[in-house]
Coordinates of C-alpha atoms and ligand atoms in Angstrom, one line a residue:
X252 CA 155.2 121.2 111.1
X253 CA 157.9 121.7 114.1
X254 CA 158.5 125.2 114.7
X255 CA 162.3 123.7 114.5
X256 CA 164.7 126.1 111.8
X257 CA 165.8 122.2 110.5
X258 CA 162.1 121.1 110.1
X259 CA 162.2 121.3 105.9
X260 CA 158.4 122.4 105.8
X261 CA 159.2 125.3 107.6
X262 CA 162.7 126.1 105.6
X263 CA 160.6 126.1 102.8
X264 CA 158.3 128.9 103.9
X265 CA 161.1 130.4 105.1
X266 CA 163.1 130.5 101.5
X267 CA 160.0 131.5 99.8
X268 CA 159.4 134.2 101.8
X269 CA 163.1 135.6 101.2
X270 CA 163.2 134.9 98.0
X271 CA 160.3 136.3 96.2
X272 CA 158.6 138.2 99.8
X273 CA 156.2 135.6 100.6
X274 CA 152.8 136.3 98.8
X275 CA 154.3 137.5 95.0
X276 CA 156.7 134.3 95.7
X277 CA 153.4 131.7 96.0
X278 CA 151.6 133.9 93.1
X279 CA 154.0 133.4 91.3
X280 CA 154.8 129.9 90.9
X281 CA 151.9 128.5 92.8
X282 CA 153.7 127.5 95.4
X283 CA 151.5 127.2 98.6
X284 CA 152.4 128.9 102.3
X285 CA 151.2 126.1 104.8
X286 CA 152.0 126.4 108.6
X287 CA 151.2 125.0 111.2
X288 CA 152.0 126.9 114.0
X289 CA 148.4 127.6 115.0
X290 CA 146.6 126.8 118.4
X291 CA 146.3 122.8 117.5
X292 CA 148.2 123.2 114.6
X293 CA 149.6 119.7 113.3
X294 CA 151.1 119.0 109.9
X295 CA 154.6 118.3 107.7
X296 CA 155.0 119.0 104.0
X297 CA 157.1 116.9 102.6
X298 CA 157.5 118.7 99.5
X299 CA 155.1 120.4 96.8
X300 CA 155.6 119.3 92.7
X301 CA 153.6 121.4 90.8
X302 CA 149.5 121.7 92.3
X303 CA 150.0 118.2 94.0
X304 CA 150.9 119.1 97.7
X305 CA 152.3 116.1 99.8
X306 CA 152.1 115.9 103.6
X307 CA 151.7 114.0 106.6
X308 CA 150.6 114.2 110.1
X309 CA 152.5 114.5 112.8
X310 CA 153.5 111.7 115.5
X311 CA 154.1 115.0 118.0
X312 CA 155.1 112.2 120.7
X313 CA 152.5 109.4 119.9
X314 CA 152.8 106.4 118.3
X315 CA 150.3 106.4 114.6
X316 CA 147.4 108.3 114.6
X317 CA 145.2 110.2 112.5
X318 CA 145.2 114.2 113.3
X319 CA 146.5 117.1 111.4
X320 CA 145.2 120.5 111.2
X321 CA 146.8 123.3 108.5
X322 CA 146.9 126.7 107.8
X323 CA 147.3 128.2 104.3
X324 CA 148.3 131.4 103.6
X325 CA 146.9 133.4 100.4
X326 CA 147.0 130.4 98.5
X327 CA 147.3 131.9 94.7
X328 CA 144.0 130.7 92.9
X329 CA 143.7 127.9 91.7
X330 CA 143.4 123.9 92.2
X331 CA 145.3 122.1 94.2
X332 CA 145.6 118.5 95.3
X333 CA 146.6 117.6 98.9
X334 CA 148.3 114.2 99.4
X335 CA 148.5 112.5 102.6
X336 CA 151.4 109.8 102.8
X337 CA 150.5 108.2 106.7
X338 CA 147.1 106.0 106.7
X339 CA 143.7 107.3 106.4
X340 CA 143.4 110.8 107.6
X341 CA 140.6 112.1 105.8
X342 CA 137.2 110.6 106.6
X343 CA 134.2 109.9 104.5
X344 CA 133.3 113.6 104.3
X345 CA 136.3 114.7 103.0
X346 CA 138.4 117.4 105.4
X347 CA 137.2 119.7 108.0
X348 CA 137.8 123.5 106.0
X349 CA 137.8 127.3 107.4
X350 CA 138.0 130.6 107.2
X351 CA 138.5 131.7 110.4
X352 CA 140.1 128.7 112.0
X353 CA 136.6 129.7 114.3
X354 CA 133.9 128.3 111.9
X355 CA 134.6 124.6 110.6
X356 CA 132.9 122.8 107.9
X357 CA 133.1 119.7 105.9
X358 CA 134.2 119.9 102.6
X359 CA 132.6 117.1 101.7
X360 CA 132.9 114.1 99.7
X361 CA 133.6 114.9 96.8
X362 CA 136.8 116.6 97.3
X363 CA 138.5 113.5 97.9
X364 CA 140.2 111.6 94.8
X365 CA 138.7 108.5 95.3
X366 CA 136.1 107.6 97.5
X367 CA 135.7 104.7 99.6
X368 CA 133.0 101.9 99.5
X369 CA 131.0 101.3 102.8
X370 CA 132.9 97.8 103.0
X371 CA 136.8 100.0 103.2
X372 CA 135.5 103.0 105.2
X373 CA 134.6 100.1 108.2
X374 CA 137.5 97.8 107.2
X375 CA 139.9 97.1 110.4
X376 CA 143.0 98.6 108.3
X377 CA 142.3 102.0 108.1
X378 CA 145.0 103.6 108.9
X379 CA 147.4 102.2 106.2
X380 CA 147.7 103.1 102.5
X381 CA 147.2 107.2 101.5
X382 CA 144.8 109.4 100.2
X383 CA 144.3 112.6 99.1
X384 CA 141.7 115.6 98.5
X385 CA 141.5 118.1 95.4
X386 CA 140.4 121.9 96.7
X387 CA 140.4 124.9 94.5
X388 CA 141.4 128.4 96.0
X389 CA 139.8 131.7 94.5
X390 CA 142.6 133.7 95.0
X391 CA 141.0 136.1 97.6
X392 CA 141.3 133.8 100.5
X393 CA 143.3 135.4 103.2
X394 CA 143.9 132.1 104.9
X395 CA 142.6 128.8 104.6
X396 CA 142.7 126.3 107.1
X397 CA 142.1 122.3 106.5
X398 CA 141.8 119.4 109.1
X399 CA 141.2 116.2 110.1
X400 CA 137.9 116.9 111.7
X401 CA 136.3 120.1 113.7
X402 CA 139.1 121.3 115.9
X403 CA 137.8 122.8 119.4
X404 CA 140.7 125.1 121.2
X405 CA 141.1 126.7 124.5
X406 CA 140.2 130.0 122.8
X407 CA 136.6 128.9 121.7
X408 CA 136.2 127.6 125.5
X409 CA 137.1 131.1 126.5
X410 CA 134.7 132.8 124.4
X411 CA 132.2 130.4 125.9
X412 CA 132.9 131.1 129.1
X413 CA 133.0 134.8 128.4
X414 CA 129.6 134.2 127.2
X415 CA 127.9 133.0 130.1
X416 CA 125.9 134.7 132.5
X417 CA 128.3 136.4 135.6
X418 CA 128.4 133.9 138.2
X419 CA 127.0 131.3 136.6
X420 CA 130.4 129.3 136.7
X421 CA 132.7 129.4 138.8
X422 CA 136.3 129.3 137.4
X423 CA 139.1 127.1 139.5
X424 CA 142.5 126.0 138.4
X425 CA 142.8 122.2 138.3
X426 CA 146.8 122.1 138.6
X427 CA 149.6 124.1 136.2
X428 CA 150.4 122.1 133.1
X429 CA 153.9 121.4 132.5
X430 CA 153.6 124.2 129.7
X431 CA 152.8 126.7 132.0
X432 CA 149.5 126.5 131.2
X433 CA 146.4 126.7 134.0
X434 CA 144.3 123.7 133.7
X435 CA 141.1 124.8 134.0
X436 CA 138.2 123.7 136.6
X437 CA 134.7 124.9 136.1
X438 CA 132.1 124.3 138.8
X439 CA 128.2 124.8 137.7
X440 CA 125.5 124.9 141.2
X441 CA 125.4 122.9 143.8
X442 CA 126.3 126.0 146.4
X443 CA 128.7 126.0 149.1
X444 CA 127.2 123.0 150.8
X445 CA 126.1 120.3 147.7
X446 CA 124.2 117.1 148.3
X447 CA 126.4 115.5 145.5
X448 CA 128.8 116.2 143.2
X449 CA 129.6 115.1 139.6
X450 CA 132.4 114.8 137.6
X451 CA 132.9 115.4 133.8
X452 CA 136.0 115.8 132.2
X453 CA 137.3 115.5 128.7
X454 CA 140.4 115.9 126.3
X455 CA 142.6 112.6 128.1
X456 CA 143.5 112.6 124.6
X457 CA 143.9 115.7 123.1
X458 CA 142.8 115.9 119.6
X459 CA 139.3 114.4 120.5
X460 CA 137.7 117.7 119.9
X461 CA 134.2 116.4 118.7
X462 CA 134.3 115.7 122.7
X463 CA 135.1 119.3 123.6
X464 CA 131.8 120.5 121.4
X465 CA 129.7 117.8 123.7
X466 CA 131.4 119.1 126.4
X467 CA 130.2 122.7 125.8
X468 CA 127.1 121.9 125.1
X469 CA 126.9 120.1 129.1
X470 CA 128.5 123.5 130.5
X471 CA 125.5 125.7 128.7
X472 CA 123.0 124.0 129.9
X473 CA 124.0 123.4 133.3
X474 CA 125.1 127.2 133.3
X475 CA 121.4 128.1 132.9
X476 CA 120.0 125.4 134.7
X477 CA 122.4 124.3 137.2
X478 CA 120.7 120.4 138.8
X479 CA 119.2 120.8 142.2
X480 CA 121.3 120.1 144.6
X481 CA 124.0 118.8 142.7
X482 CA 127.9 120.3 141.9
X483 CA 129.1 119.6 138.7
X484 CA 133.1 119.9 138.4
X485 CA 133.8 120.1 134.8
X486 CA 138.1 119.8 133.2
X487 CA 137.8 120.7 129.8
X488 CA 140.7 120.4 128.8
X489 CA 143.0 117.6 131.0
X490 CA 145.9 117.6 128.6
X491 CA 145.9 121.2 127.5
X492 CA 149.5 121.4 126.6
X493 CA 148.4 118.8 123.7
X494 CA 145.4 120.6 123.0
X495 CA 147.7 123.8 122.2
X496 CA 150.1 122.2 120.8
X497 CA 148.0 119.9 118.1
X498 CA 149.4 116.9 120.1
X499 CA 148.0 113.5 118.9
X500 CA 147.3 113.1 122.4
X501 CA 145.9 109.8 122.3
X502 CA 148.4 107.1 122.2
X503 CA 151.2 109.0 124.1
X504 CA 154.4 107.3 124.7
X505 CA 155.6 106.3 126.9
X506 CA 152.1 106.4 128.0
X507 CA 149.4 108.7 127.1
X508 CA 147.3 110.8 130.0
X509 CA 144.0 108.2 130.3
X510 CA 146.8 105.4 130.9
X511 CA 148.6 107.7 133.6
X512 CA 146.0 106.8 136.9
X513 CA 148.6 104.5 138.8
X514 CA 150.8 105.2 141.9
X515 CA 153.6 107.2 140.0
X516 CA 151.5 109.4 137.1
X517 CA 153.8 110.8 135.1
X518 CA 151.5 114.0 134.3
X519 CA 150.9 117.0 135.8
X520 CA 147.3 116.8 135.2
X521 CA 146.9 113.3 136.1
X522 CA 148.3 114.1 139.5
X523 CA 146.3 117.0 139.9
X524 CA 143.1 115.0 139.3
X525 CA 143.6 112.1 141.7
X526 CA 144.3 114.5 144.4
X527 CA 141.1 116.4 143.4
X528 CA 139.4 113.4 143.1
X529 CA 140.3 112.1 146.6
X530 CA 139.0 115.5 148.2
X531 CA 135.9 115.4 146.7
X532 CA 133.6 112.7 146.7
X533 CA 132.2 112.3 143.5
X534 CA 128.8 110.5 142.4
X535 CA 129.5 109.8 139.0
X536 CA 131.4 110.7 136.7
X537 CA 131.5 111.4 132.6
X538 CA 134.7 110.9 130.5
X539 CA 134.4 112.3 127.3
X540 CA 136.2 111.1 124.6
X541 CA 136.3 110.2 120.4
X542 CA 137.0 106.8 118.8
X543 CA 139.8 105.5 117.0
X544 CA 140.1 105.1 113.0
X545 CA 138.9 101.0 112.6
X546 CA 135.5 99.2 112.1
X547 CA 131.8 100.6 112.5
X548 CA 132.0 101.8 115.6
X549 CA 133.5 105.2 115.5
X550 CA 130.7 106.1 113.2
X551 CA 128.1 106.0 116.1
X552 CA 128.3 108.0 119.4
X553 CA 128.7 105.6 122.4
X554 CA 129.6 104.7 125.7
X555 CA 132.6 102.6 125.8
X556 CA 133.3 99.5 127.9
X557 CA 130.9 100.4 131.0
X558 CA 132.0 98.2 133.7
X559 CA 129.8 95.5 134.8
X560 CA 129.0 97.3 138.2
X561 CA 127.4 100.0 136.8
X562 CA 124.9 97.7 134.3
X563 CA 121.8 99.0 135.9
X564 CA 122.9 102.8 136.7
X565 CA 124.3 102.8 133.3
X566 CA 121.0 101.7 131.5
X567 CA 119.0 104.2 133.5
X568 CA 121.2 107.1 132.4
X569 CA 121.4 105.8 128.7
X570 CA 117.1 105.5 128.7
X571 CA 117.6 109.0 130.2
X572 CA 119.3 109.9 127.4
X573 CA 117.8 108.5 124.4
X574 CA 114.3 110.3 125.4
X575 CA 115.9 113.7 126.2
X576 CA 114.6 116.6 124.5
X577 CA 116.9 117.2 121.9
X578 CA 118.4 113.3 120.8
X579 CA 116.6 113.2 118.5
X580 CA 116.3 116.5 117.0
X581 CA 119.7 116.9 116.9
X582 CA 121.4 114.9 114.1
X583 CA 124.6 114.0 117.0
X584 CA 121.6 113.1 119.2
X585 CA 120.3 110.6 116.5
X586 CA 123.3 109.0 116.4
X587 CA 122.8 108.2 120.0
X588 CA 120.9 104.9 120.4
X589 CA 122.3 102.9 122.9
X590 CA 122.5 100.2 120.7
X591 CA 126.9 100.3 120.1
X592 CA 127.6 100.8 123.9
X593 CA 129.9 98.3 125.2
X594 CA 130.0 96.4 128.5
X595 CA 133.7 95.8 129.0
X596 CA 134.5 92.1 130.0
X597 CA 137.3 93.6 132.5
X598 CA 138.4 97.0 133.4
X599 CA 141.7 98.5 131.6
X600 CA 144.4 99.2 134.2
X601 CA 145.3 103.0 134.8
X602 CA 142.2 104.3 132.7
X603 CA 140.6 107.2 134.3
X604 CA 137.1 105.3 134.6
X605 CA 138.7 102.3 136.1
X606 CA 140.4 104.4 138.9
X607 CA 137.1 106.6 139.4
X608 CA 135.2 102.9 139.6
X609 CA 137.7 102.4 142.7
X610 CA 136.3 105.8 144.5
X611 CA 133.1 104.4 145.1
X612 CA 130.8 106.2 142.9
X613 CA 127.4 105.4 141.3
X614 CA 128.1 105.7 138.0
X615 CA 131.5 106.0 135.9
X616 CA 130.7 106.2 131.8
X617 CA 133.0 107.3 129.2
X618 CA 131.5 108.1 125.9
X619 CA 132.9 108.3 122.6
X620 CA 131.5 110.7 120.6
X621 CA 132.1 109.9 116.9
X622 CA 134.0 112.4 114.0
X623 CA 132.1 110.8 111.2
X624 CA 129.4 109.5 110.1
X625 CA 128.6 106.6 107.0
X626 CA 125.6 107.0 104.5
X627 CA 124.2 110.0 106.4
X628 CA 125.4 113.7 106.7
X629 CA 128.3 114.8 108.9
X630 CA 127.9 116.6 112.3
X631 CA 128.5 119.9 112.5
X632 CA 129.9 122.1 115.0
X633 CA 126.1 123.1 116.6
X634 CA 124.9 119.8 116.5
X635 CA 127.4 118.3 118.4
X636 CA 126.9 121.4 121.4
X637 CA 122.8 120.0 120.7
X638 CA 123.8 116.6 121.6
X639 CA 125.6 117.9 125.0
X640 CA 122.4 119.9 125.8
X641 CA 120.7 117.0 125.3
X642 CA 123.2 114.9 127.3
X643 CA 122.8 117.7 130.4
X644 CA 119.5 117.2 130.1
X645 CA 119.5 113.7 131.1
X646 CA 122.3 114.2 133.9
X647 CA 119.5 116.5 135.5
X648 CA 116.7 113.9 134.8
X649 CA 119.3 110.9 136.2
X650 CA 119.9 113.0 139.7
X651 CA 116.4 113.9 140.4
X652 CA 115.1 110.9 142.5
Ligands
ZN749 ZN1 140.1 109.1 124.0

């Protein structure tokens, strides 16, 4: 919901909470407090009728897409049914659920009204029609938060960070967002004078999160085992006004960040990358990113539309990859097969890899790392951090000739 005084959702909260003081107001009728004025918060109510809760994601500058991410307040016990209006927004194992808004789970499949066959959870028109889950609160939950899939916010990254050994990273600022906000640059080894330096970044579209959990799992690694020789620059977060925000990110209008490398960008970030991207000579470089909501592909992790120059380099990372220690352990990892990568038949214009493929480097990949899987279990937060070790991993194998 809009933290707007018009937007109804929040009026609604706002009338309960005078008129029967918040928490004896939703015990008493059963009304639920939802908000989503959270770090990545995203959600409307459009209005509650009995246990049957309706709502809808929201556009938050985008065209249609599939996020939302909720907070509920001492629901009263009992069982409730969430309706979403907008397209499909739940996947296969029903809704990402916490406690904490730290620790993210799946509450699985059967949670959701009706299930889908195999043949509708790959059909190419996902996103219309609407569907709904069924959850039943004990009573003593202090909050209770639902989403689309495992959310992944600047405070996690933090705690990360806060985590690793002292020097270990060094911490930069990439540019200032337009919020205000720094936009964080982490450098891992390499020294003062590297032999070459690499590029990851992640978050163009802001509520990939499954990305962000790769991501981390690159940054731990290379914090404890930095590659010989080699500086990685790491950006976390490129749109992290979205990220905050619970932006859709992806599908931005009038343009969304990873269609913003031109000659007039119309983002802070964007800006701020090219010019760090013109002072630094980069290698190669890792764009990490989630699908979209149609056909088989976004249940397999990825790399999307390599360009044609990088064929060879490209197939000698993703060998790399499929043997390092931890694919296949790691249930993300198992995912990873090389067998859905996609050559692209042309580059897009104003992507990040297609104006990294102009700065002369050996390798540009983006990878899309999946939110769901089909007729296996889901990914969890620690398996998708596994999968980045694993990806690390083969970075340092890749730069050791
Ligand atoms: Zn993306």
């Amino acid at each position: 919901m809009t933290r707007s005084p018009t937007d109804p959702a929040l009026a609604l909260a706002a009338a309960l909470c005078l008129a029967g003081g918040g928490l004896a107001g939703s015990e008493r009728d059963g009304t639920l407090r939802i908000f989503a004025d959270h770090p990545g918060g995203n959600g409307r109510v459009l209005g509650q009728d009995g246990r049957t809760v309706r709502l809808a994601q929201e556009a938050k500058g985008s065209g249609h897409w599939f996020y939302w991410n909720i907070r509920i307040e001492r629901p009263a016990a009992g069982t409730y049914r969430f309706e979403f209006t907008d397209g499909e927004v739940i996947g296969p194992h029903g809704p990402a659920i916490s406690r904490d808004g730290a620790s993210w789970r799946w509450a699985g499949a059967a949670t959701m009204d009706r299930a889908k066959t195999h043949a509708e959870w790959i059909a190419p028109d996902a996103e219309t029609g609407a569907q709904s889950f069924t959850w039943t609160f004990t009573g003593d939950e202090e909050s209770v938060w639902f989403a689309h899939h495992l959310p992944y916010q600047l405070q996690r990254l933090e705690a990360v960070l806060a985590g690793l050994p002292a020097g270990a990273v060094e911490r930069r600022q990439l540019g200032t967002s337009e919020g205000g906000r720094p936009i964080p640059l982490l450098v891992v080894g390499g020294g003062a004078a590297p032999d070459r330096r690499i590029l990851v970044t992640c978050r163009h579209h802001a509520c990939e999160s499954h990305a962000s959990y790769v991501l981390e799992g690159i940054l731990r690694r290379l914090a404890a085992e930095p590659i010989p020789g080699c500086a990685v620059h790491l950006v976390p977060m490129i749109d992290i006004d979205g990220v905050e925000r619970g932006d859709q990110g992806k599908a931005r209008l009038p343009r969304d960040h990873n269609r913003d490398y031109d000659r007039a960008p119309l983002y802070h970030a964007t800006r701020a990358m090219i010019a760090h991207v013109s002072a630094n000579r980069f290698d190669q470089a890792y764009d990490l990113h989630c699908p979209g909501m149609a056909g088989h592909l976004r249940y397999h992790t990825h790399f999307y539309n390599v360009l044609p120059q990088f064929t060879a380099e490209y197939e000698r990372f993703r060998d790399l990859l499929r043997a390092a220690p931890g694919t296949g352990a790691s249930p993300a990892g198992q995912l990873y097969d090389g067998r859905n990568d996609r050559i692209a038949t042309a580059a897009t214009p104003d992507t990040f890899s297609t104006f990294m493929a102009g700065q002369g480097p050996r390798l540009v990949l983006t990878l899309e790392q999946n939110y769901f899987t089909l007729d296996r279990p889901p990914l969890e937060q620690d398996e998708l951090v596994a999968f980045g070790d694993a990806f690390a991993r083969a970075m340092t194998s890749y730069n050791r000739r």
